[in-house]
Amino acid sequence: MSFFNAPRTALGVIAILVLAVFAGPALAARTLDTAYGKVEIDGTPERVVTLYEGALDTAVALGSKPVAAVATRGGDSVAHYMQERVPGIAIVGTARETNIEAVVAQRPDVILASSNLSEPQYRLLSKIAPTVVPKHSYFAPDAWQNETRLFARALGREDKAEQLIQAFDERADKISAEVPAGTEATLARWMPQGPLVMSSKIFAGRVLAAAGFESPEHGDIADDRPHSDPLSLENLDRIDSDWLFLATLNADGESALAKARTSPAFERLDVVQRDQVVPVDGQLWTSASGPLAAHAILDDIARALGIASQP
Amino acid sequence: MSERPRIATDTRERRVGLWFGLLCGVTLIVCTASLLFGAGAIGPAQSLDTLLRALTGRMTDDNAWFAIESLRAPRTAIGVLVGAALAVAGALLQAVTRNPLAEPGLLGVSGGATFAVAIAIALGADAATLRVPVAQFGALAGCLAVLAASRVRGAGEDPVRLVLAGAVLSGLLYALTSLVLLFDERTADEIRFWVVGSFAGRRPADVIALLPGLGVAGLMVIGIARPLAALALGEHVASGLGHRPRLVRLLVVVAVALLVGSATAIAGPIAFIGLVAPFVARALAGPDVRATLWLCLPIGAALTLGADVVSRLVVRPSELPLGVLTALIGAPVLVAVVRSRRLPTL
C-alpha cells in the first residue's frame, strides 16, 4: 500500500505547489448555505456541471465554462439563446431526469442544481461532487439574483455577481422609464384548445416587472405552479392586456402566433386588434433563468417597444 | 299461426320507434344546453336571450353571440357527429365479433388512429384536413389486426380473450405513440392535449372535412345492416339467406375504420362511448342489431355532447379533458357488463 501511495502523495504535493504558483492567490475554502445544509467548497472549481438551466446561464455569465448541462424543456440541447455561448457542451439529462452515470463521467469539481432537486437525488449527486442547491424556491422574489450570488460563491467569482445584478438593474430601469405607468403585460403559451397563462412569479415575469410592466393577476394560477391550466377559449379575454408576449414550448414564437391567428377567438382580443402581440422564444421566456436570459428578455422587450436595445 | 310473430315484431318496432323519437328529443335538449353553457363569463340566461334574439332575426355582434356561434356551435356539431360515429362503430364491432365488450377504444382501433396521427404530426403534417384520411388508415390497420386476433383459435368464442388481445394491441400502439413523442418534442407539445380528447378550438372547416367519410360509412351501414342481422343467426343461416359473411365482415371493418378514424382525427381518442351507447341501446331495444344501430345514433350523440358540456363546467375557467370524463362514465359500465351477465356472445 504505502509503496503505491508514496509516489502519489508526492505527485499530489507537487501538483498543489504548481497550482499554488499558477493560480495566484488561492481562494480560501468557503461554506455555502444551501437547501440541504452547509456545503464546503475549496479553490476555483474547474469542471462545473450544471443540472439546471438557470445554473448554466449564471455560470457562463460569471465567466465559467461548464463542461456539462441538461437539455432545455422541449429540446434536445441547451436553449437557443445559450447555444452559441457553449458550443459542444455535453448533455447529461433533461430538466426532469438526470443521467447520473453521465455526470460521473464528467468528473465534476462542483455540481450546480435547481432548488427543486429531490433529496435522494441530492444524496447521490453529493457523493460525486459538492452539490449546490439554492435554498429559495424558483418562485420566490429575487430568486435569480440570489441564485446568482450563491452560484458565484460556489465558483469563486463572488465579486462578479453583484456587477451582473447591478448591470441588469440599470438596464431594466432605463427601459422602465420608457414604459408608461400602469402598462400591463401578460405572458402566455399558446395551445390549440386555449392558452396557458404563465405566472408572474416565474423568471420572465420578474424581468417584465423589473422593466416596468404590471401583471394582471387573475388568481387562476396556484402559488407553486408556473402556469395556469389551459384556459377555455371562452375565457380568452383573460390574456387580453396592453401587451401580450406569446410563446410555445418550442423556440419558434412566430409559429405560435400564426397558429393562434387561426383562432377567431384570438383575433377578437383587443391586444391583437392593437397589434401589440409579441411572439417570443418559449425556451427563453418560459423555461430559462439567469443573468444572460434576463438580458435576452430585455432585448425582446426593447425591440417590441421600439427603443434602443443595447444596454 | 303466422299472425302472432308479426304482432310481436310490430310492437317491438313501435317500441324502438318510440325510444328513437324520445332519445332524439333528449339529444336536442343536450344540443341546446351545449349552446347555452360554457366555461366563460357568458351564462345560460344571457346565452338564451342572445339565441332567441338571433332566431327572431335581431342579430348582434357581441361577445355572447360570438361565444355561441363561433365556439359552442362547432363543438356541438362535433359532439353529435363524433358521439354517433363512435356509438355506431362500437355496435358494428360488437355485432361482427359477437362480443358485447368490443369497443374501438378497447380493441386498438382508436389506438391505431392515434398512432397514425402522431406519426403524421411528427413528419410535419400540420393541416387538420390531412389528419382525417391518416387516422382512418390507422383505424383500418388496428381493426384488421384485432379481427385477425379474434380469428385465433378459441379467441372467437371467448369475449374476454378478444378484449385481452385488443388490450395488448392498444398497449403496444400507445407505447409506440409515446415513443414517437419522446423522439420529437415538437410533436409532444402539439399532441399532448390532443390525446386526452377535446372538442374545443375546432373550426367549421374541420367539421366539414369529416362529412365525406361519415357519409360513406353511413351508406355502408345502411347496406350491411340486414346481412349483419342475419349473420347474428350464424354463418350458415346467413349464407343460406344469400348473404356473403366474408364480404359483410370486410365492409364492417371498412365502415368502422371510417367512423373511428374521422372521430379520432377531430377529437382525439375518446374511449368507452362505443361500449356504453350500444349497451344502453340493447337494453332498450333487445338484441336486433338494426334497432341497436338506430338507437345508437341519438344515445352516442347525447352521451358524448353531455360529457362535453359537463367538461366545460367542472373546472372553470379551464376545461376538463373529454377523454377523462368518458372514461369515468365508461369504466363502471365495462365492469357492469362483465359482472352482470355471463358475457353472452351476441
mmCIF file of N, CA and C in Angstrom, chain A residues 172-228:
data_model
loop_
_atom_site.group_PDB
_atom_site.id
_atom_site.type_symbol
_atom_site.label_atom_id
_atom_site.label_comp_id
_atom_site.label_asym_id
_atom_site.label_seq_id
_atom_site.Cartn_x
_atom_site.Cartn_y
_atom_site.Cartn_z
ATOM 1 N N ALA A 172 -32.699 47.586 -16.832
ATOM 2 C CA ALA A 172 -34.143 47.450 -16.634
ATOM 3 C C ALA A 172 -34.751 48.803 -16.269
ATOM 4 N N ASP A 173 -34.039 49.576 -15.435
ATOM 5 C CA ASP A 173 -34.554 50.894 -15.052
ATOM 6 C C ASP A 173 -34.683 51.807 -16.263
ATOM 7 N N LYS A 174 -33.680 51.715 -17.174
ATOM 8 C CA LYS A 174 -33.724 52.545 -18.379
ATOM 9 C C LYS A 174 -34.964 52.224 -19.211
ATOM 10 N N ILE A 175 -35.238 50.915 -19.363
ATOM 11 C CA ILE A 175 -36.414 50.517 -20.145
ATOM 12 C C ILE A 175 -37.678 50.919 -19.408
ATOM 13 N N SER A 176 -37.654 50.701 -18.104
ATOM 14 C CA SER A 176 -38.816 51.006 -17.278
ATOM 15 C C SER A 176 -39.225 52.471 -17.417
ATOM 16 N N ALA A 177 -38.239 53.340 -17.586
ATOM 17 C CA ALA A 177 -38.530 54.764 -17.728
ATOM 18 C C ALA A 177 -39.336 55.055 -18.995
ATOM 19 N N GLU A 178 -39.215 54.160 -19.982
ATOM 20 C CA GLU A 178 -39.931 54.356 -21.256
ATOM 21 C C GLU A 178 -41.337 53.767 -21.227
ATOM 22 N N VAL A 179 -41.618 52.946 -20.204
ATOM 23 C CA VAL A 179 -42.920 52.274 -20.141
ATOM 24 C C VAL A 179 -43.866 53.113 -19.299
ATOM 25 N N PRO A 180 -45.006 53.549 -19.867
ATOM 26 C CA PRO A 180 -45.943 54.361 -19.096
ATOM 27 C C PRO A 180 -46.440 53.605 -17.871
ATOM 28 N N ALA A 181 -46.640 54.330 -16.773
ATOM 29 C CA ALA A 181 -47.104 53.687 -15.538
ATOM 30 C C ALA A 181 -48.428 52.968 -15.795
ATOM 31 N N GLY A 182 -48.565 51.787 -15.192
ATOM 32 C CA GLY A 182 -49.820 51.047 -15.304
ATOM 33 C C GLY A 182 -49.956 50.229 -16.571
ATOM 34 N N THR A 183 -48.880 50.114 -17.362
ATOM 35 C CA THR A 183 -48.943 49.279 -18.562
ATOM 36 C C THR A 183 -48.920 47.802 -18.155
ATOM 37 N N GLU A 184 -49.895 47.045 -18.649
ATOM 38 C CA GLU A 184 -49.976 45.638 -18.259
ATOM 39 C C GLU A 184 -49.428 44.740 -19.357
ATOM 40 N N ALA A 185 -48.756 43.674 -18.929
ATOM 41 C CA ALA A 185 -48.252 42.696 -19.885
ATOM 42 C C ALA A 185 -48.585 41.289 -19.393
ATOM 43 N N THR A 186 -49.024 40.440 -20.318
ATOM 44 C CA THR A 186 -49.315 39.052 -19.991
ATOM 45 C C THR A 186 -48.389 38.167 -20.807
ATOM 46 N N LEU A 187 -47.899 37.120 -20.155
ATOM 47 C CA LEU A 187 -47.095 36.127 -20.856
ATOM 48 C C LEU A 187 -47.918 34.850 -20.926
ATOM 49 N N ALA A 188 -48.129 34.340 -22.149
ATOM 50 C CA ALA A 188 -48.964 33.149 -22.303
ATOM 51 C C ALA A 188 -48.306 32.184 -23.273
ATOM 52 N N ARG A 189 -48.622 30.922 -23.100
ATOM 53 C CA ARG A 189 -48.157 29.913 -24.031
ATOM 54 C C ARG A 189 -49.385 29.425 -24.803
ATOM 55 N N TRP A 190 -49.300 29.431 -26.124
ATOM 56 C CA TRP A 190 -50.471 29.103 -26.919
ATOM 57 C C TRP A 190 -50.652 27.596 -27.075
ATOM 58 N N MET A 191 -51.876 27.129 -26.841
ATOM 59 C CA MET A 191 -52.267 25.742 -27.109
ATOM 60 C C MET A 191 -53.509 25.797 -27.973
ATOM 61 N N PRO A 192 -53.681 24.843 -28.889
ATOM 62 C CA PRO A 192 -54.815 24.930 -29.808
ATOM 63 C C PRO A 192 -56.163 25.035 -29.105
ATOM 64 N N GLN A 193 -56.321 24.403 -27.930
ATOM 65 C CA GLN A 193 -57.639 24.478 -27.283
ATOM 66 C C GLN A 193 -57.707 25.579 -26.244
ATOM 67 N N GLY A 194 -56.671 26.389 -26.147
ATOM 68 C CA GLY A 194 -56.704 27.501 -25.220
ATOM 69 C C GLY A 194 -55.324 27.751 -24.661
ATOM 70 N N PRO A 195 -55.063 28.981 -24.206
ATOM 71 C CA PRO A 195 -53.712 29.341 -23.780
ATOM 72 C C PRO A 195 -53.435 28.986 -22.318
ATOM 73 N N LEU A 196 -52.155 28.788 -22.015
ATOM 74 C CA LEU A 196 -51.710 28.717 -20.631
ATOM 75 C C LEU A 196 -51.219 30.112 -20.258
ATOM 76 N N VAL A 197 -51.733 30.650 -19.153
ATOM 77 C CA VAL A 197 -51.218 31.933 -18.685
ATOM 78 C C VAL A 197 -50.040 31.640 -17.763
ATOM 79 N N MET A 198 -48.886 32.250 -18.055
ATOM 80 C CA MET A 198 -47.716 32.000 -17.223
ATOM 81 C C MET A 198 -47.791 32.874 -15.978
ATOM 82 N N SER A 199 -47.343 32.325 -14.874
ATOM 83 C CA SER A 199 -47.370 33.042 -13.606
ATOM 84 C C SER A 199 -46.419 34.241 -13.659
ATOM 85 N N SER A 200 -46.797 35.316 -12.955
ATOM 86 C CA SER A 200 -45.888 36.477 -12.904
ATOM 87 C C SER A 200 -44.730 36.196 -11.955
ATOM 88 N N LYS A 201 -44.787 35.037 -11.262
ATOM 89 C CA LYS A 201 -43.703 34.706 -10.330
ATOM 90 C C LYS A 201 -42.572 33.959 -11.010
ATOM 91 N N ILE A 202 -42.768 33.522 -12.254
ATOM 92 C CA ILE A 202 -41.647 32.863 -12.924
ATOM 93 C C ILE A 202 -40.637 33.920 -13.342
ATOM 94 N N PHE A 203 -39.483 33.452 -13.751
ATOM 95 C CA PHE A 203 -38.364 34.343 -14.066
ATOM 96 C C PHE A 203 -38.747 35.463 -15.034
ATOM 97 N N ALA A 204 -39.359 35.101 -16.174
ATOM 98 C CA ALA A 204 -39.688 36.122 -17.175
ATOM 99 C C ALA A 204 -40.670 37.139 -16.601
ATOM 100 N N GLY A 205 -41.561 36.674 -15.714
ATOM 101 C CA GLY A 205 -42.499 37.583 -15.071
ATOM 102 C C GLY A 205 -41.769 38.609 -14.221
ATOM 103 N N ARG A 206 -40.730 38.156 -13.500
ATOM 104 C CA ARG A 206 -39.924 39.078 -12.687
ATOM 105 C C ARG A 206 -39.197 40.090 -13.570
ATOM 106 N N VAL A 207 -38.701 39.600 -14.726
ATOM 107 C CA VAL A 207 -37.990 40.522 -15.623
ATOM 108 C C VAL A 207 -38.969 41.560 -16.173
ATOM 109 N N LEU A 208 -40.171 41.106 -16.563
ATOM 110 C CA LEU A 208 -41.186 42.046 -17.053
ATOM 111 C C LEU A 208 -41.489 43.105 -15.995
ATOM 112 N N ALA A 209 -41.603 42.651 -14.737
ATOM 113 C CA ALA A 209 -41.898 43.592 -13.653
ATOM 114 C C ALA A 209 -40.752 44.592 -13.498
ATOM 115 N N ALA A 210 -39.507 44.094 -13.593
ATOM 116 C CA ALA A 210 -38.349 44.984 -13.460
ATOM 117 C C ALA A 210 -38.321 46.004 -14.592
ATOM 118 N N ALA A 211 -38.865 45.600 -15.767
ATOM 119 C CA ALA A 211 -38.860 46.504 -16.913
ATOM 120 C C ALA A 211 -40.063 47.447 -16.892
ATOM 121 N N GLY A 212 -40.806 47.428 -15.793
ATOM 122 C CA GLY A 212 -41.852 48.418 -15.627
ATOM 123 C C GLY A 212 -43.255 47.978 -15.995
ATOM 124 N N PHE A 213 -43.441 46.691 -16.300
ATOM 125 C CA PHE A 213 -44.778 46.221 -16.650
ATOM 126 C C PHE A 213 -45.503 45.731 -15.406
ATOM 127 N N GLU A 214 -46.812 45.942 -15.411
ATOM 128 C CA GLU A 214 -47.618 45.361 -14.348
ATOM 129 C C GLU A 214 -48.264 44.097 -14.866
ATOM 130 N N SER A 215 -48.592 43.216 -13.930
ATOM 131 C CA SER A 215 -49.165 41.938 -14.342
ATOM 132 C C SER A 215 -50.616 41.864 -13.880
ATOM 133 N N PRO A 216 -51.549 41.643 -14.809
ATOM 134 C CA PRO A 216 -52.937 41.483 -14.384
ATOM 135 C C PRO A 216 -53.089 40.137 -13.692
ATOM 136 N N GLU A 217 -53.345 40.129 -12.401
ATOM 137 C CA GLU A 217 -53.459 38.853 -11.667
ATOM 138 C C GLU A 217 -54.908 38.398 -11.651
ATOM 139 N N HIS A 218 -55.117 37.153 -12.012
ATOM 140 C CA HIS A 218 -56.486 36.643 -12.035
ATOM 141 C C HIS A 218 -56.742 35.655 -10.912
ATOM 142 N N GLY A 219 -55.706 35.204 -10.263
ATOM 143 C CA GLY A 219 -55.900 34.167 -9.258
ATOM 144 C C GLY A 219 -56.174 32.812 -9.875
ATOM 145 N N ASP A 220 -55.856 32.643 -11.177
ATOM 146 C CA ASP A 220 -56.082 31.350 -11.818
ATOM 147 C C ASP A 220 -54.925 30.391 -11.579
ATOM 148 N N ILE A 221 -53.785 30.943 -11.121
ATOM 149 C CA ILE A 221 -52.582 30.137 -11.048
ATOM 150 C C ILE A 221 -52.231 29.888 -9.590
ATOM 151 N N ALA A 222 -52.071 28.612 -9.229
ATOM 152 C CA ALA A 222 -51.675 28.287 -7.860
ATOM 153 C C ALA A 222 -50.273 28.827 -7.601
ATOM 154 N N ASP A 223 -49.965 29.067 -6.304
ATOM 155 C CA ASP A 223 -48.712 29.726 -5.944
ATOM 156 C C ASP A 223 -47.471 28.983 -6.427
ATOM 157 N N ASP A 224 -47.526 27.658 -6.413
ATOM 158 C CA ASP A 224 -46.320 26.902 -6.732
ATOM 159 C C ASP A 224 -46.368 26.336 -8.148
ATOM 160 N N ARG A 225 -47.218 26.924 -8.988
ATOM 161 C CA ARG A 225 -47.316 26.430 -10.359
ATOM 162 C C ARG A 225 -46.791 27.490 -11.317
ATOM 163 N N PRO A 226 -46.034 27.086 -12.349
ATOM 164 C CA PRO A 226 -45.504 28.080 -13.283
ATOM 165 C C PRO A 226 -46.575 28.666 -14.201
ATOM 166 N N HIS A 227 -47.694 27.955 -14.385
ATOM 167 C CA HIS A 227 -48.714 28.479 -15.290
ATOM 168 C C HIS A 227 -50.079 27.919 -14.929
ATOM 169 N N SER A 228 -51.123 28.516 -15.532
ATOM 170 C CA SER A 228 -52.479 28.032 -15.309
ATOM 171 C C SER A 228 -52.703 26.771 -16.125
#
